[in-house]
Amino acid sequence: MRLSPKFSLLTLAVLSALSVPAFAQVKVDGVIDPAEWQGARHVTDFRMVQPFTQAASRHPTEAWILATPDGLAVAFRNTKLAGVETPRQRSARDQDVAIDRVNLMLDFDGDGRSGYDFTLSASDGVQDSTITSGGNFSTDWDGSWQHAVVDGEGEWTAELLIPWHTAPMKKAAGDKRTVAVYLDRVIGSINERMAWPAVSFERPQFLNQFEKIEIPAYSQSLLAVTPYVVGLHDLVAKDNSFDAGADVFWKPNSQFQLSATINPDFGQVESDSLVVNFSAQESFFGDKRPFFTENQGFFDFGMLLDNSQLLYTRRVGAMADDGSGAGDILGAAKFNGSIGGTQYGAFLADERGDAGRRFSALRLQRSFGTQNLGVMLTNVDRPFLDRSATVLGFDHRWQPDPSLTVSSTLVGSDVDVAGQHTRDFGFTSIAQKTLDKGWTLTGLLIHYGEDFQINDAGYLGRNDLNYGQFEVGKRITALPEGSAYSSHNIRSRIEGLQNNDGLWLQRQFRFYVNSQRKDGGFLGWNFQLRTAAYDDEITRGHNPMHVRNGGSAYIERNLPRIGNWKFGADASIGVAGGLREDTPYSWSVSANGTYYISDALNIELWVGHVMDQEMLIWQGGDLGPGYENVVAGFHMNRYDMSASLNWNIGTKQELRVKLEALGFDAADPTAWRIRADGRGLRSNDPVQGFSLRNMGFQVRYRYELAPLSNLYVVYGRGGFGYDAFADGAFNQFNNAFSLRNDEQLVVKLAYRFEL
């Protein structure tokens, strides 16, 4: 019997499908082999999300998604367009640069509570981040995942493989599980982004709008041990020191994982930026220590205002309670997992010595349809201060439809000092609504009690406040064909802030415009107008200071890369509205430039200058009792510089040279006594001008031996200088380069063994 051609082809296709295994082994080499990707989900409907038009992309892009026993594999084929430049510069890990790249964002449980972002550039540079339910990205976390790129003439292709042991997952129902995925491609030279699904990371509902896909319920176990050794040579003290320790990561199944660190090393391979802070609020710094960034997103519990959070890991190992130096960390451990629909996690860290502290935290979360409820408990035991602090918080997120999100928190604090308890609470709520035609509405309410305290384990810039905000936003993408701009994002906001005594601390109107240009450049500007109010922090709890009405304006312009150069600049001007009878003002200006010597080597420079005719600084801490309400006004000038050389020597090696310096001068002091009504009265109190300088210099070489295994050789030098007289900011800036309070050479070796 003769078979028809149609029947023969169908039979051959069926037999071919039956002849291949249930999954293909993907070799991550950047070459998209059809045999390896057979059975993968093929995605071609990439649409524009930057600018956010949701129109079909003019840049042909396709992707494949395939679940394998080794992890979730994703491939991209990115077609290049004639006339659109494809920068090939190399980048360091987590460096944000304007180059072509693809993003895979993955919510392992598909419930919109947390996610991970894996970024791969056309030059095989990587960036990875955690994503919170509020759409906040943190690059502090570094994961272990496979990637490869092939950059050709007409296209570039990329392959990624994300292991299942990257994050804990809910127990699967049967042999299938649901994950949520988002894919995008960015054209770096013109800053266009196309995505599937067509949703924007700038919107609060972003994580909840990923595409849900059903895949086989694969699971991986992993035991990884990362021992380290470090040697330090102090060139100032003429001393040597050595240390060793280890990090341990154990994931026996998909529902549970544990990480621990023994005698952790927090050596100076990462440096903080220079900060000069005369305010009553503590400066906030991110954490790059590996243990404290590993799956730390689950413990995220924010309080909406600035960087407020219940667990601020920089507290661990911070200045000891006896002021003798940094706390000596004995060890730390944390675990998280899930039981049914409930996710759980715990954190514990212990410091050595009589002044050591013990930190602990417990976190629970559960979803109920359109709602998510969580609870977090923290405790810090500080025996040297006879102090114990406990904080209990509840957070709730409700998303009845894709356009509306309401997030709220209720937190109580209990601080026990020598048997005396101080208790109070804080509350926050934010509602975000997305409307048609690019309109958005945001409402925000915050209450922090006068005795609300979370800073033993967390971070809170200030307590004792009631804050309200209402914002209207409009995104414009339907611009004329001949326009130089691709989109405008306009926001206007009114906000008010009181303390719990009813004193107005802030009443202002803000207006923002951020405009993206078609050539890849950016223009942003804003202004704000403030009514008269009070500053109740400057005298550290004594008489609040009355501040007259004022305002400020700011503009920023970033140019696209032109040849080997890239430039940007910004400027601001403000009316201080302080204590002087006239109208003092302030201004600032800064400029930055990058010169690309090659795709692997570039030099960056940023310089800035700030001038304030009346910078107000509290004097009570220096002058002592009787001067608690004394404030001095200074004519302030400040010069800053940050320069770096970045050399990416292949994909395994990098050399970074970084120099930061500043000079600060506070001249022409005028003393004021703040009266009970908040008005300032000129006085003859003994205040004087001063000046200071600060410098940090670091040369860091890194060689990647294997994923998350590195050899570091770091030379660092820095210092701080203070003069009890005004010496001129530029003189201080020049003198900063001779500072040498610290000078060290550090060699660190850490190697990850996966067992």
PDB file of C-alpha atoms in Angstrom, residues 140 226-232 241-248 259-272 286-294 296 312-319 325-334 347-352 357 359 698 700 712 714 744 746-750:
ATOM      1  CA  ASP A 140      23.971  42.913  46.683  1.00  0.00           C
ATOM      2  CA  THR A 226      33.441  27.991  50.838  1.00  0.00           C
ATOM      3  CA  PRO A 227      36.509  28.195  53.076  1.00  0.00           C
ATOM      4  CA  TYR A 228      38.599  31.333  52.998  1.00  0.00           C
ATOM      5  CA  VAL A 229      42.021  32.460  54.139  1.00  0.00           C
ATOM      6  CA  VAL A 230      43.058  36.088  54.372  1.00  0.00           C
ATOM      7  CA  GLY A 231      46.284  37.835  55.149  1.00  0.00           C
ATOM      8  CA  LEU A 232      46.629  41.528  55.987  1.00  0.00           C
ATOM      9  CA  SER A 241      47.490  39.407  60.672  1.00  0.00           C
ATOM     10  CA  PHE A 242      45.978  36.218  59.300  1.00  0.00           C
ATOM     11  CA  ASP A 243      42.542  34.687  59.552  1.00  0.00           C
ATOM     12  CA  ALA A 244      40.457  31.844  58.186  1.00  0.00           C
ATOM     13  CA  GLY A 245      36.839  30.761  58.172  1.00  0.00           C
ATOM     14  CA  ALA A 246      34.127  29.251  56.008  1.00  0.00           C
ATOM     15  CA  ASP A 247      30.650  29.743  54.588  1.00  0.00           C
ATOM     16  CA  VAL A 248      28.335  26.727  54.279  1.00  0.00           C
ATOM     17  CA  SER A 259      23.447  28.872  55.131  1.00  0.00           C
ATOM     18  CA  ALA A 260      25.977  29.478  57.864  1.00  0.00           C
ATOM     19  CA  THR A 261      29.236  31.310  58.342  1.00  0.00           C
ATOM     20  CA  ILE A 262      31.993  30.490  60.811  1.00  0.00           C
ATOM     21  CA  ASN A 263      34.415  33.244  61.819  1.00  0.00           C
ATOM     22  CA  PRO A 264      33.304  35.283  58.814  1.00  0.00           C
ATOM     23  CA  ASP A 265      35.806  37.535  57.107  1.00  0.00           C
ATOM     24  CA  PHE A 266      34.651  41.027  56.355  1.00  0.00           C
ATOM     25  CA  GLY A 267      37.975  42.156  54.939  1.00  0.00           C
ATOM     26  CA  GLN A 268      38.288  45.275  52.879  1.00  0.00           C
ATOM     27  CA  VAL A 269      37.722  43.960  49.372  1.00  0.00           C
ATOM     28  CA  GLU A 270      34.661  46.200  49.050  1.00  0.00           C
ATOM     29  CA  SER A 271      34.771  49.868  50.085  1.00  0.00           C
ATOM     30  CA  ASP A 272      31.998  52.285  51.031  1.00  0.00           C
ATOM     31  CA  GLY A 286      24.358  48.598  51.632  1.00  0.00           C
ATOM     32  CA  ASP A 287      25.839  45.205  52.504  1.00  0.00           C
ATOM     33  CA  LYS A 288      28.104  43.244  50.126  1.00  0.00           C
ATOM     34  CA  ARG A 289      29.154  40.507  52.572  1.00  0.00           C
ATOM     35  CA  PRO A 290      28.339  37.155  50.913  1.00  0.00           C
ATOM     36  CA  PHE A 291      26.552  35.486  53.825  1.00  0.00           C
ATOM     37  CA  PHE A 292      24.316  38.491  54.443  1.00  0.00           C
ATOM     38  CA  THR A 293      23.244  38.761  50.804  1.00  0.00           C
ATOM     39  CA  GLU A 294      22.540  35.050  50.177  1.00  0.00           C
ATOM     40  CA  GLN A 296      18.336  37.780  52.163  1.00  0.00           C
ATOM     41  CA  TYR A 312      19.598  45.926  58.621  1.00  0.00           C
ATOM     42  CA  THR A 313      22.463  43.455  58.366  1.00  0.00           C
ATOM     43  CA  ARG A 314      25.148  46.142  58.674  1.00  0.00           C
ATOM     44  CA  ARG A 315      24.271  46.157  62.411  1.00  0.00           C
ATOM     45  CA  VAL A 316      26.030  42.790  62.713  1.00  0.00           C
ATOM     46  CA  GLY A 317      29.731  43.459  63.163  1.00  0.00           C
ATOM     47  CA  ALA A 318      29.187  47.230  63.538  1.00  0.00           C
ATOM     48  CA  MET A 319      30.819  49.299  66.286  1.00  0.00           C
ATOM     49  CA  GLY A 325      35.951  48.930  67.428  1.00  0.00           C
ATOM     50  CA  ALA A 326      34.014  46.694  65.078  1.00  0.00           C
ATOM     51  CA  GLY A 327      32.153  43.806  66.653  1.00  0.00           C
ATOM     52  CA  ASP A 328      33.927  40.455  66.343  1.00  0.00           C
ATOM     53  CA  ILE A 329      31.468  38.030  64.762  1.00  0.00           C
ATOM     54  CA  LEU A 330      31.740  34.475  66.037  1.00  0.00           C
ATOM     55  CA  GLY A 331      29.289  33.044  63.518  1.00  0.00           C
ATOM     56  CA  ALA A 332      25.905  33.383  61.896  1.00  0.00           C
ATOM     57  CA  ALA A 333      23.272  31.106  60.396  1.00  0.00           C
ATOM     58  CA  LYS A 334      19.968  31.389  58.606  1.00  0.00           C
ATOM     59  CA  PHE A 347      18.314  34.338  61.158  1.00  0.00           C
ATOM     60  CA  LEU A 348      20.879  34.236  63.975  1.00  0.00           C
ATOM     61  CA  ALA A 349      24.212  36.017  64.439  1.00  0.00           C
ATOM     62  CA  ASP A 350      26.515  36.085  67.467  1.00  0.00           C
ATOM     63  CA  GLU A 351      29.410  38.398  68.359  1.00  0.00           C
ATOM     64  CA  ARG A 352      32.291  37.549  70.688  1.00  0.00           C
ATOM     65  CA  ARG A 357      25.516  41.224  70.711  1.00  0.00           C
ATOM     66  CA  PHE A 359      20.849  39.050  66.730  1.00  0.00           C
ATOM     67  CA  GLN A 698      42.002  51.290  46.443  1.00  0.00           C
ATOM     68  CA  ARG A 700      41.746  45.705  43.644  1.00  0.00           C
ATOM     69  CA  TYR A 712      41.606  39.019  45.725  1.00  0.00           C
ATOM     70  CA  VAL A 714      43.761  44.581  47.435  1.00  0.00           C
ATOM     71  CA  GLN A 744      46.911  48.043  54.019  1.00  0.00           C
ATOM     72  CA  VAL A 746      45.078  42.357  51.776  1.00  0.00           C
ATOM     73  CA  VAL A 747      45.227  38.978  50.063  1.00  0.00           C
ATOM     74  CA  LYS A 748      42.110  36.823  50.257  1.00  0.00           C
ATOM     75  CA  LEU A 749      41.420  33.423  48.765  1.00  0.00           C
ATOM     76  CA  ALA A 750      37.934  31.887  48.868  1.00  0.00           C
TER      77      ALA A 750
END
